[in-house]
XYZ file of C-alpha atoms in Angstrom:
561
model
C 30.146 -17.853 6.717
C 28.983 -18.939 3.262
C 26.780 -21.996 3.622
C 27.237 -24.709 1.036
C 24.528 -27.159 0.000
C 23.549 -29.178 3.039
C 24.631 -32.755 3.573
C 22.821 -34.463 6.435
C 22.142 -37.987 7.507
C 18.879 -39.792 6.810
C 17.364 -38.811 10.163
C 18.046 -35.127 9.588
C 16.760 -35.328 6.033
C 13.530 -36.970 7.219
C 13.059 -34.229 9.832
C 13.487 -31.489 7.237
C 11.068 -33.149 4.815
C 8.535 -33.675 7.587
C 8.651 -29.988 8.586
C 8.489 -28.919 4.958
C 5.693 -31.317 3.932
C 2.816 -28.754 4.117
C 4.822 -26.170 2.166
C 5.930 -28.632 -0.496
C 2.399 -29.989 -0.906
C 0.926 -26.519 -1.372
C 3.686 -25.516 -3.752
C 3.423 -28.738 -5.756
C -0.306 -28.162 -6.191
C 0.163 -24.665 -7.634
C 3.598 -25.044 -9.253
C 4.270 -28.662 -10.274
C 7.628 -27.643 -11.739
C 8.775 -25.858 -8.554
C 12.302 -26.303 -7.255
C 11.694 -28.482 -4.175
C 15.391 -29.309 -3.691
C 16.260 -25.610 -3.386
C 13.409 -25.033 -0.952
C 14.620 -27.901 1.216
C 18.125 -26.420 1.164
C 16.770 -22.990 2.048
C 14.814 -24.383 4.988
C 17.845 -26.282 6.292
C 19.975 -23.119 6.138
C 17.322 -20.983 7.822
C 16.673 -23.590 10.526
C 20.393 -23.876 11.274
C 20.818 -20.093 11.509
C 17.734 -19.587 13.716
C 18.445 -22.652 15.882
C 18.146 -21.722 19.552
C 15.969 -18.677 18.828
C 12.384 -18.852 20.107
C 9.164 -17.020 19.328
C 7.199 -15.350 22.128
C 5.009 -18.456 22.096
C 8.021 -20.610 22.939
C 7.997 -22.252 19.503
C 11.276 -22.508 17.549
C 11.776 -19.355 15.497
C 11.932 -21.295 12.227
C 8.166 -21.896 12.530
C 7.613 -18.234 11.585
C 9.459 -18.065 8.226
C 8.051 -21.493 7.384
C 4.509 -20.244 8.098
C 5.108 -17.158 5.933
C 6.287 -19.371 3.077
C 3.227 -21.608 3.466
C 0.918 -18.568 3.221
C 2.627 -17.560 -0.014
C 2.585 -21.122 -1.357
C -1.151 -21.203 -0.771
C -1.426 -18.177 -3.019
C 0.489 -19.978 -5.759
C 3.716 -17.987 -5.685
C 6.943 -19.204 -7.269
C 9.868 -21.078 -5.713
C 12.066 -17.970 -5.578
C 9.496 -16.086 -3.494
C 9.060 -19.028 -1.126
C 12.828 -19.393 -0.757
C 13.137 -15.695 0.108
C 10.308 -16.094 2.635
C 12.157 -18.945 4.357
C 15.275 -16.760 4.597
C 13.580 -13.397 5.168
C 14.666 -12.968 8.819
C 18.145 -14.472 8.604
C 19.962 -11.231 7.808
C 17.956 -9.306 10.416
C 18.268 -11.813 13.279
C 21.427 -13.852 12.637
C 25.050 -13.164 11.556
C 24.121 -14.116 7.973
C 24.684 -11.265 5.501
C 23.061 -10.234 2.239
C 26.344 -11.007 0.508
C 26.163 -14.553 1.831
C 22.526 -14.889 0.728
C 23.628 -13.783 -2.736
C 26.513 -16.240 -2.809
C 24.386 -19.154 -1.579
C 21.064 -18.531 -3.348
C 21.609 -15.966 -6.087
C 20.882 -12.312 -6.793
C 17.096 -12.604 -7.125
C 16.647 -14.147 -3.672
C 19.099 -11.644 -2.162
C 17.097 -8.696 -3.551
C 13.893 -10.031 -2.018
C 15.472 -10.789 1.365
C 17.173 -7.398 1.484
C 13.899 -5.671 0.618
C 12.031 -7.075 3.627
C 14.920 -6.773 6.111
C 14.242 -4.123 8.758
C 16.748 -1.361 9.382
C 18.680 -1.526 12.636
C 16.701 0.305 15.322
C 19.887 0.912 17.288
C 21.382 2.869 14.398
C 18.234 4.556 13.087
C 16.439 5.234 16.366
C 12.966 6.734 15.997
C 13.466 6.906 12.235
C 13.713 3.117 11.910
C 10.020 2.410 11.260
C 9.608 5.139 8.651
C 12.882 4.361 6.897
C 12.137 0.624 6.874
C 8.816 1.333 5.180
C 10.539 3.672 2.737
C 13.039 0.905 1.978
C 10.223 -1.593 1.387
C 8.462 0.834 -0.981
C 11.667 1.396 -2.958
C 12.355 -2.343 -3.075
C 8.770 -3.037 -4.184
C 9.298 -0.675 -7.099
C 12.051 -3.029 -8.269
C 10.174 -6.243 -7.417
C 6.612 -6.296 -6.088
C 7.186 -9.649 -4.431
C 9.013 -7.774 -1.648
C 5.731 -6.194 -0.600
C 3.836 -9.484 -0.975
C 6.331 -11.236 1.326
C 6.041 -8.382 3.831
C 2.243 -8.724 3.855
C 2.447 -12.472 4.462
C 4.999 -11.810 7.221
C 2.640 -9.319 8.870
C -0.300 -11.730 8.551
C 1.506 -14.475 10.446
C 2.675 -12.017 13.103
C -0.946 -10.939 13.541
C -2.001 -14.577 13.855
C 0.447 -14.999 16.742
C -0.037 -11.554 18.267
C -1.786 -12.995 21.331
C 1.578 -13.881 22.845
C 2.535 -10.193 23.045
C 1.498 -7.926 25.964
C -1.832 -6.074 25.382
C -0.275 -2.631 24.817
C 2.010 -4.025 22.115
C -0.888 -5.877 20.532
C -2.913 -2.653 20.179
C 0.016 -0.650 18.788
C 0.969 -3.371 16.307
C -2.644 -3.792 15.201
C -3.066 -0.042 14.689
C 0.062 0.131 12.543
C -1.180 -2.836 10.524
C -4.565 -1.239 9.810
C -2.974 2.105 8.928
C -0.051 0.954 6.792
C -0.005 -2.726 5.808
C -3.690 -3.521 5.232
C -3.972 -0.592 2.763
C -1.021 -2.013 0.818
C -2.924 -5.299 0.509
C -5.965 -3.348 -0.714
C -3.918 -1.370 -3.258
C -2.431 -4.601 -4.609
C -5.874 -6.221 -4.678
C -4.831 -9.095 -2.398
C -8.185 -9.409 -0.662
C -7.522 -12.889 0.729
C -4.812 -11.318 2.903
C -6.647 -8.075 3.568
C -9.756 -9.733 5.015
C -7.850 -11.834 7.539
C -5.483 -8.992 8.458
C -8.526 -6.746 8.996
C -10.091 -9.174 11.442
C -6.914 -10.047 13.344
C -5.908 -6.395 13.772
C -9.465 -5.481 14.817
C -9.463 -8.288 17.419
C -6.166 -7.046 18.893
C -7.073 -3.355 18.849
C -10.661 -3.582 20.090
C -11.153 -7.067 21.577
C -14.579 -6.423 23.120
C -16.067 -4.930 19.961
C -14.523 -7.710 17.897
C -16.044 -10.365 20.152
C -19.481 -8.741 19.873
C -19.282 -8.499 16.082
C -17.977 -12.067 15.757
C -20.816 -13.438 17.922
C -23.406 -11.521 15.924
C -21.919 -12.721 12.651
C -21.836 -16.374 13.743
C -25.426 -16.200 14.922
C -26.613 -14.581 11.704
C -24.705 -16.999 9.479
C -26.306 -19.971 11.225
C -29.575 -18.967 9.592
C -28.365 -18.435 6.037
C -29.733 -21.751 4.752
C -33.340 -20.851 5.440
C -32.954 -17.148 4.712
C -31.196 -17.574 1.363
C -33.020 -20.688 0.120
C -36.012 -19.100 -1.705
C -33.816 -16.373 -3.206
C -31.289 -18.911 -4.486
C -34.071 -20.942 -6.081
C -35.462 -17.918 -7.951
C -32.023 -16.866 -9.149
C -31.089 -20.328 -10.385
C -34.360 -20.559 -12.327
C -33.829 -17.105 -13.863
C -30.262 -17.932 -14.890
C -31.319 -21.253 -16.407
C -33.997 -19.464 -18.414
C -31.279 -17.222 -19.899
C -28.995 -20.257 -20.417
C -26.328 -18.802 -18.143
C -24.162 -21.451 -16.550
C -22.218 -20.875 -13.392
C -22.134 -21.334 -9.654
C -23.917 -19.350 -6.938
C -22.468 -19.445 -3.448
C -23.268 -17.781 -0.149
C -20.260 -15.655 0.730
C -19.922 -14.728 4.435
C -18.672 -11.251 5.176
C -15.694 -10.782 7.472
C -16.042 -9.444 10.998
C -14.351 -6.077 10.564
C -16.408 -5.271 7.454
C -19.663 -5.895 9.339
C -18.490 -3.849 12.332
C -17.410 -0.912 10.196
C -20.485 -0.914 7.942
C -22.822 -0.857 10.949
C -20.621 1.525 12.935
C -20.342 -1.000 15.739
C -24.100 -1.556 16.121
C -24.274 -5.296 15.364
C -27.301 -6.117 17.496
C -29.973 -7.935 15.503
C -27.691 -8.711 12.561
C -29.680 -10.746 10.047
C -28.467 -13.517 7.709
C -28.873 -11.376 4.584
C -26.686 -8.705 6.239
C -24.012 -11.211 7.248
C -23.419 -12.673 3.797
C -23.640 -11.872 0.106
C -24.365 -13.973 -2.924
C -21.477 -14.563 -5.324
C -22.320 -15.661 -8.850
C -19.374 -17.048 -10.819
C -20.352 -17.093 -14.478
C -19.034 -19.606 -16.991
C -18.578 -17.097 -19.783
C -17.304 -13.687 -20.765
C -18.163 -10.079 -19.862
C -21.357 -10.157 -21.918
C -22.566 -13.221 -20.025
C -22.056 -11.344 -16.759
C -24.360 -8.556 -17.981
C -26.947 -11.131 -19.103
C -26.709 -12.671 -15.633
C -27.269 -9.227 -14.082
C -30.402 -8.852 -16.185
C -31.615 -12.268 -15.060
C -31.037 -11.347 -11.399
C -33.006 -8.135 -11.835
C -35.794 -9.983 -13.628
C -36.084 -12.438 -10.757
C -35.789 -9.950 -7.898
C -36.485 -6.228 -7.842
C -33.230 -4.164 -7.899
C -32.667 -1.293 -5.465
C -32.283 1.954 -7.372
C -28.795 3.429 -7.284
C -27.168 0.286 -5.874
C -25.837 -1.173 -9.130
C -22.081 -0.773 -9.533
C -20.324 -1.760 -12.739
C -16.705 -2.622 -11.970
C -16.387 -4.546 -15.243
C -16.686 -1.559 -17.556
C -14.905 0.563 -14.952
C -12.548 -1.667 -12.901
C -11.295 -0.473 -9.545
C -7.810 0.973 -9.351
C -6.433 -2.465 -8.363
C -8.091 -3.984 -11.495
C -10.887 -5.639 -9.495
C -13.783 -6.503 -11.812
C -17.332 -7.516 -10.843
C -20.914 -6.335 -11.036
C -22.468 -5.409 -7.678
C -26.201 -5.073 -7.151
C -28.695 -5.062 -4.297
C -32.091 -6.714 -4.773
C -35.287 -7.122 -2.769
C -36.558 -10.659 -2.164
C -40.231 -11.629 -2.280
C -40.192 -11.400 1.539
C -38.860 -7.845 1.421
C -35.318 -8.677 2.508
C -32.338 -6.954 0.899
C -29.658 -9.158 -0.667
C -26.302 -8.056 -2.060
C -25.239 -9.946 -5.184
C -21.779 -9.984 -6.795
C -21.434 -11.217 -10.374
C -18.138 -11.990 -12.048
C -16.718 -14.459 -14.571
C -14.463 -17.279 -13.460
C -11.616 -15.517 -15.275
C -12.152 -12.424 -13.112
C -12.255 -14.376 -9.856
C -8.491 -14.947 -9.275
C -7.745 -11.243 -9.751
C -10.655 -10.292 -7.477
C -9.226 -12.527 -4.731
C -5.459 -12.347 -5.241
C -4.923 -9.106 -7.164
C -1.347 -8.579 -8.318
C -0.438 -12.083 -7.119
C -2.708 -13.540 -9.803
C -0.812 -11.547 -12.459
C 2.562 -12.621 -11.047
C 1.415 -16.244 -10.904
C -0.007 -16.299 -14.418
C 2.800 -14.433 -16.155
C 5.775 -15.950 -14.320
C 8.417 -14.518 -12.002
C 9.405 -11.641 -14.235
C 6.043 -9.882 -14.078
C 6.862 -8.515 -10.640
C 9.927 -6.576 -11.737
C 10.136 -2.856 -12.402
C 10.286 -3.100 -16.189
C 7.122 -5.170 -16.471
C 4.995 -3.203 -13.992
C 5.901 0.206 -15.408
C 2.805 1.891 -16.741
C 0.323 -0.524 -15.124
C -2.820 1.379 -14.173
C -3.182 -0.566 -10.930
C 0.271 0.621 -9.827
C -0.096 4.349 -10.507
C -0.349 4.840 -6.729
C 3.106 3.293 -6.316
C 4.581 5.581 -8.976
C 3.117 8.629 -7.198
C 4.434 7.405 -3.866
C 7.909 6.989 -5.320
C 7.727 10.477 -6.816
C 7.295 12.295 -3.495
C 8.857 9.983 -0.883
C 12.485 10.943 -1.523
C 11.903 14.616 -0.772
C 10.620 14.348 2.798
C 12.214 13.451 6.152
C 11.199 10.332 8.073
C 8.374 11.731 10.218
C 6.757 13.535 7.293
C 7.126 10.442 5.120
C 5.249 8.309 7.644
C 2.480 10.905 8.012
C 2.233 11.292 4.235
C 2.163 7.527 3.745
C -0.706 7.172 6.232
C -2.660 9.868 4.412
C -1.861 8.395 1.005
C -3.001 4.936 2.069
C -6.094 6.084 3.947
C -9.100 3.864 3.305
C -11.628 4.774 0.651
C -11.051 6.222 -2.787
C -12.891 7.988 -5.558
C -12.579 7.569 -9.322
C -12.583 10.910 -11.136
C -12.565 11.365 -14.915
C -10.634 13.790 -17.070
C -12.472 15.324 -20.032
C -10.608 12.811 -22.216
C -12.194 9.938 -20.275
C -9.097 8.919 -18.318
C -9.658 7.734 -14.746
C -7.747 9.315 -11.859
C -8.073 7.536 -8.516
C -7.861 9.748 -5.430
C -8.328 9.115 -1.697
C -11.688 9.949 -0.144
C -11.858 13.655 0.716
C -9.476 14.705 -2.060
C -10.145 18.044 -3.720
C -9.898 19.536 -7.186
C -6.413 20.743 -6.230
C -5.348 17.159 -5.475
C -6.773 16.152 -8.855
C -4.741 18.910 -10.530
C -1.495 17.701 -8.945
C -2.364 14.097 -9.832
C -2.478 15.169 -13.500
C 0.902 16.934 -13.404
C 2.927 19.060 -11.006
C 2.842 22.021 -13.387
C -0.946 21.734 -13.708
C -1.250 21.895 -9.927
C 1.092 24.880 -9.642
C -0.793 26.864 -12.290
C -4.335 25.914 -11.241
C -6.882 28.618 -10.432
C -10.158 26.682 -10.435
C -12.009 23.740 -11.953
C -14.993 22.762 -14.037
C -16.735 19.845 -12.303
C -19.352 18.236 -14.533
C -19.316 21.436 -16.575
C -19.868 23.768 -13.606
C -17.347 26.192 -12.166
C -15.910 25.005 -8.844
C -13.224 26.122 -6.408
C -9.964 24.233 -6.038
C -11.172 23.237 -2.569
C -14.206 21.405 -4.016
C -14.300 17.784 -2.817
C -14.185 15.173 -5.547
C -16.866 12.492 -5.939
C -16.708 9.260 -7.891
C -17.919 9.796 -11.430
C -17.076 13.517 -11.531
C -15.739 14.765 -14.865
C -13.188 17.456 -14.038
C -11.279 20.001 -16.070
C -8.623 22.104 -14.321
C -8.465 25.804 -15.173
C -4.932 27.225 -15.189
C -3.147 30.566 -15.454
C 0.516 30.728 -16.533
C 1.143 33.393 -13.876
C -0.441 31.443 -11.015
C 1.771 30.013 -8.246
C 1.088 27.829 -5.185
C -0.356 29.495 -2.111
C 0.093 28.708 1.565
C -3.729 28.664 1.812
C -3.757 25.561 -0.401
C -2.387 23.514 2.504
C -5.764 23.953 4.226
C -7.504 21.739 1.671
C -4.786 19.748 -0.111
C -5.246 16.128 1.019
C -2.874 13.926 -0.967
C 0.760 13.600 0.030
C 2.107 14.441 -3.466
C 0.189 17.726 -3.487
C 1.079 18.692 0.083
C 4.760 17.800 -0.267
C 5.140 19.780 -3.491
C 3.311 22.842 -2.110
C 5.427 22.793 1.052
C 8.620 22.477 -0.966
C 7.620 25.314 -3.292
C 6.794 27.557 -0.320
C 10.094 26.650 1.352
C 12.016 27.549 -1.813
C 10.076 30.800 -2.070
C 10.866 31.679 1.539
C 14.523 30.826 0.974
C 14.657 33.058 -2.114
C 13.020 35.928 -0.248
C 15.403 35.455 2.680
C 18.379 35.408 0.277
C 17.247 38.646 -1.385
C 16.739 40.334 1.991
C 20.080 39.078 3.317
C 21.965 40.177 0.229
C 20.368 43.636 0.371
C 21.421 43.985 4.001
C 24.966 42.874 3.235
C 25.237 45.262 0.247
C 24.376 48.239 2.445
C 26.713 47.151 5.241
C 29.653 46.553 2.859
C 29.029 49.842 1.056
C 29.716 51.606 4.343
C 33.151 50.011 4.243
C 33.629 50.830 0.594
C 33.325 47.197 -0.535
C 31.249 46.407 -3.628
C 29.421 43.085 -3.134
C 28.703 42.795 -6.872
C 32.409 42.984 -7.619
C 33.136 40.473 -4.841
C 30.621 38.079 -6.415
C 32.156 38.558 -9.861
C 35.645 37.753 -8.527
C 34.391 34.646 -6.686
C 35.050 36.117 -3.233
C 31.427 35.688 -2.171
C 31.415 32.022 -3.166
C 34.694 31.481 -1.303
C 33.258 32.996 1.883
C 30.085 30.911 1.529
C 32.044 27.688 1.048
C 34.268 28.559 4.014
C 31.132 28.793 6.143
C 29.818 25.466 4.860
C 27.275 26.700 2.298
C 27.107 25.488 -1.282
C 26.064 28.815 -2.821
C 26.196 32.500 -1.784
C 22.371 32.661 -1.764
C 22.310 30.113 1.062
C 24.684 32.326 3.036
C 22.574 35.431 2.388
C 19.425 33.578 3.544
C 21.299 32.450 6.672
C 22.073 36.092 7.402
C 18.359 36.936 7.301
C 17.481 33.950 9.473
C 20.198 34.750 12.003
C 22.335 31.674 11.387
C 25.233 33.880 10.339
C 26.210 37.146 12.012
C 26.597 40.349 9.995
C 29.836 41.306 11.765
C 31.356 37.908 10.915
C 30.494 38.374 7.233
C 31.836 41.930 7.163
C 35.178 40.858 8.605
C 35.451 37.985 6.114
C 34.623 40.170 3.101
C 36.971 42.962 4.140
C 39.762 40.398 4.579
C 38.965 38.892 1.188
C-alpha cells in the first residue's frame, strides 16, 4: 500500500496546514531551512493511516504523533527526526510496513521509525517489554535520534496518562522512572527529564506529589522578597569584576524537592525552592572569576563547591555549583555557566545533534564519545543475557546516582552509586576484572568489595592466576560485571560437568571393551553427540552429568557405533 505524495483539495490542504501550524512554526524558528513540504506530506500520510483511531481521551490518534513531533521541534531537531516522529506509530498500529515507509520517505526515516516500533506482544509475550527496550538500545547505537524520539513519545504519554485507570498509571509511571527517565539523564536531556520526573511522580504517588507541589508553589511566591538583597549583592560584585551576564531565579521541579527532603516538604522556604543561575557572557575563565565574585559577596559553605567545568559530568554537563550564606543567614544555591555551556546543560546530546547536523547522531560519529561510554558498555553485555535478566540488568545499570572514579593515569570512569572496586576493574577491561585480587584506593590497600566514592584514585591489583569467584556476585553491582561473572561461572560449571560426564562414560564403556578415546579420534563421539542434538561431545558429556542424557542410552549408541 505504498502511499504517493498527497494531492488534496484546498479545504483538505488548509486543514492539514492548520493542524501543522504549531509544529511548522517551532521548526521554522529553529531550522529555517527545514523541509516543510515533506513534513506536511508525512502528517497527511499519518493522519490518513490513523483515521478512525482514538486516544483514551477520545481525541483523534493523530494528535499523539503530532504532539511528539512538536516536543522535538521545540528542542530544535531536524526535519528527518520530526518526520519519523509523525510516522512513529504507523507500523505498530496500522497496516503500513517498514518497507512502505522506506519506499515513501527513504532509508533514514525508516531506520528511525523501525527503531521506536514496539515488538508484537502477541508474538513475544512476557518478553515483549524487555526485547523492545533491547531493540531500542541497539537502534540507538546506530542513530541516537531513536532514543530521543522514544523519550519524547514517553513524555507525551505521561502528559496524557490521566485518561488511563489508576493501576495502569502507577505501573507506567514506575517503568518511566526506572527505565526512560535515566536514559534522558544519561543523554543530558534535562528539559525532558525534569518534566518526566514530575509527571511520573504525580501518577505514582499523587498525594505526595500534591503536597510537594503545594509547598513549592507557596515557597516560590516569596522568591522576590527572599532573593532581592542577595541578587543586588551579586550583581554589584559581578560588576566590580567586570563580568557581564544574566542572573535568574531558577525554580526547582517538584520531584527534586520531594526527593531531596525525603518527602518532608512542610515549611519549604523560597531559597530551598529555587536556585540562582548565572549565565556568563564569556569563557571558562570568566566563570571562575564570577565564582570568586560570588564568594566575595556572600560567604561560601565549605565543601559545597563543585567544579563541573574542569571535570564535566559523564553526559558532558558543565557548570560551577556553590552554596553561599546570605547576610540574613539563609543558604542559597548558585549555578554558574557560560552561555555556550547552557544548551548542552539543558538539551545534552540534542544540542550536539542540532549544532553538528543530522549525521552527528549516527554510530560512526558517536563512537568514542565520553558521554556515550555507558551505551557502549550496555551494548557489550546485553546480547549475552535472556530477556528477564536484561531488564533487571538494565534497571541496575540505569539506577540513579553515579560516582566519578579516577585511574592512576587521570582517566575518569563513571560508575553507578554503590559500585565497588570490582565493578571498577571490569569497567577498565574484562581481563582486568577476571584477574583482580584487590585495589589501591587513594594509595591505600582495599578489598575488591570496597565501595567507590567520587574523586577516588584507584589502581587494581591483579594476579595472572586469579579467576572469578562466585562470592564476587555478593558485591558486584554493575550489569557488565555481574553478567560476565555469571557467564564465566556457567562455563566453569559446564567444563566440570563435561569432565565428570566423560570420566563416567569412559569407565562404563571400558566395561564393554570400548575405548572412548579411540571413538573420539574416529569421530564416533561427535556423531553420537550430533545425533542427540548437541554441537560438541563436551556438551553431551555435561548432559550426562546433569541427567539430561541417560548412561544406558549412550552405551547402546556407542556400542552400535
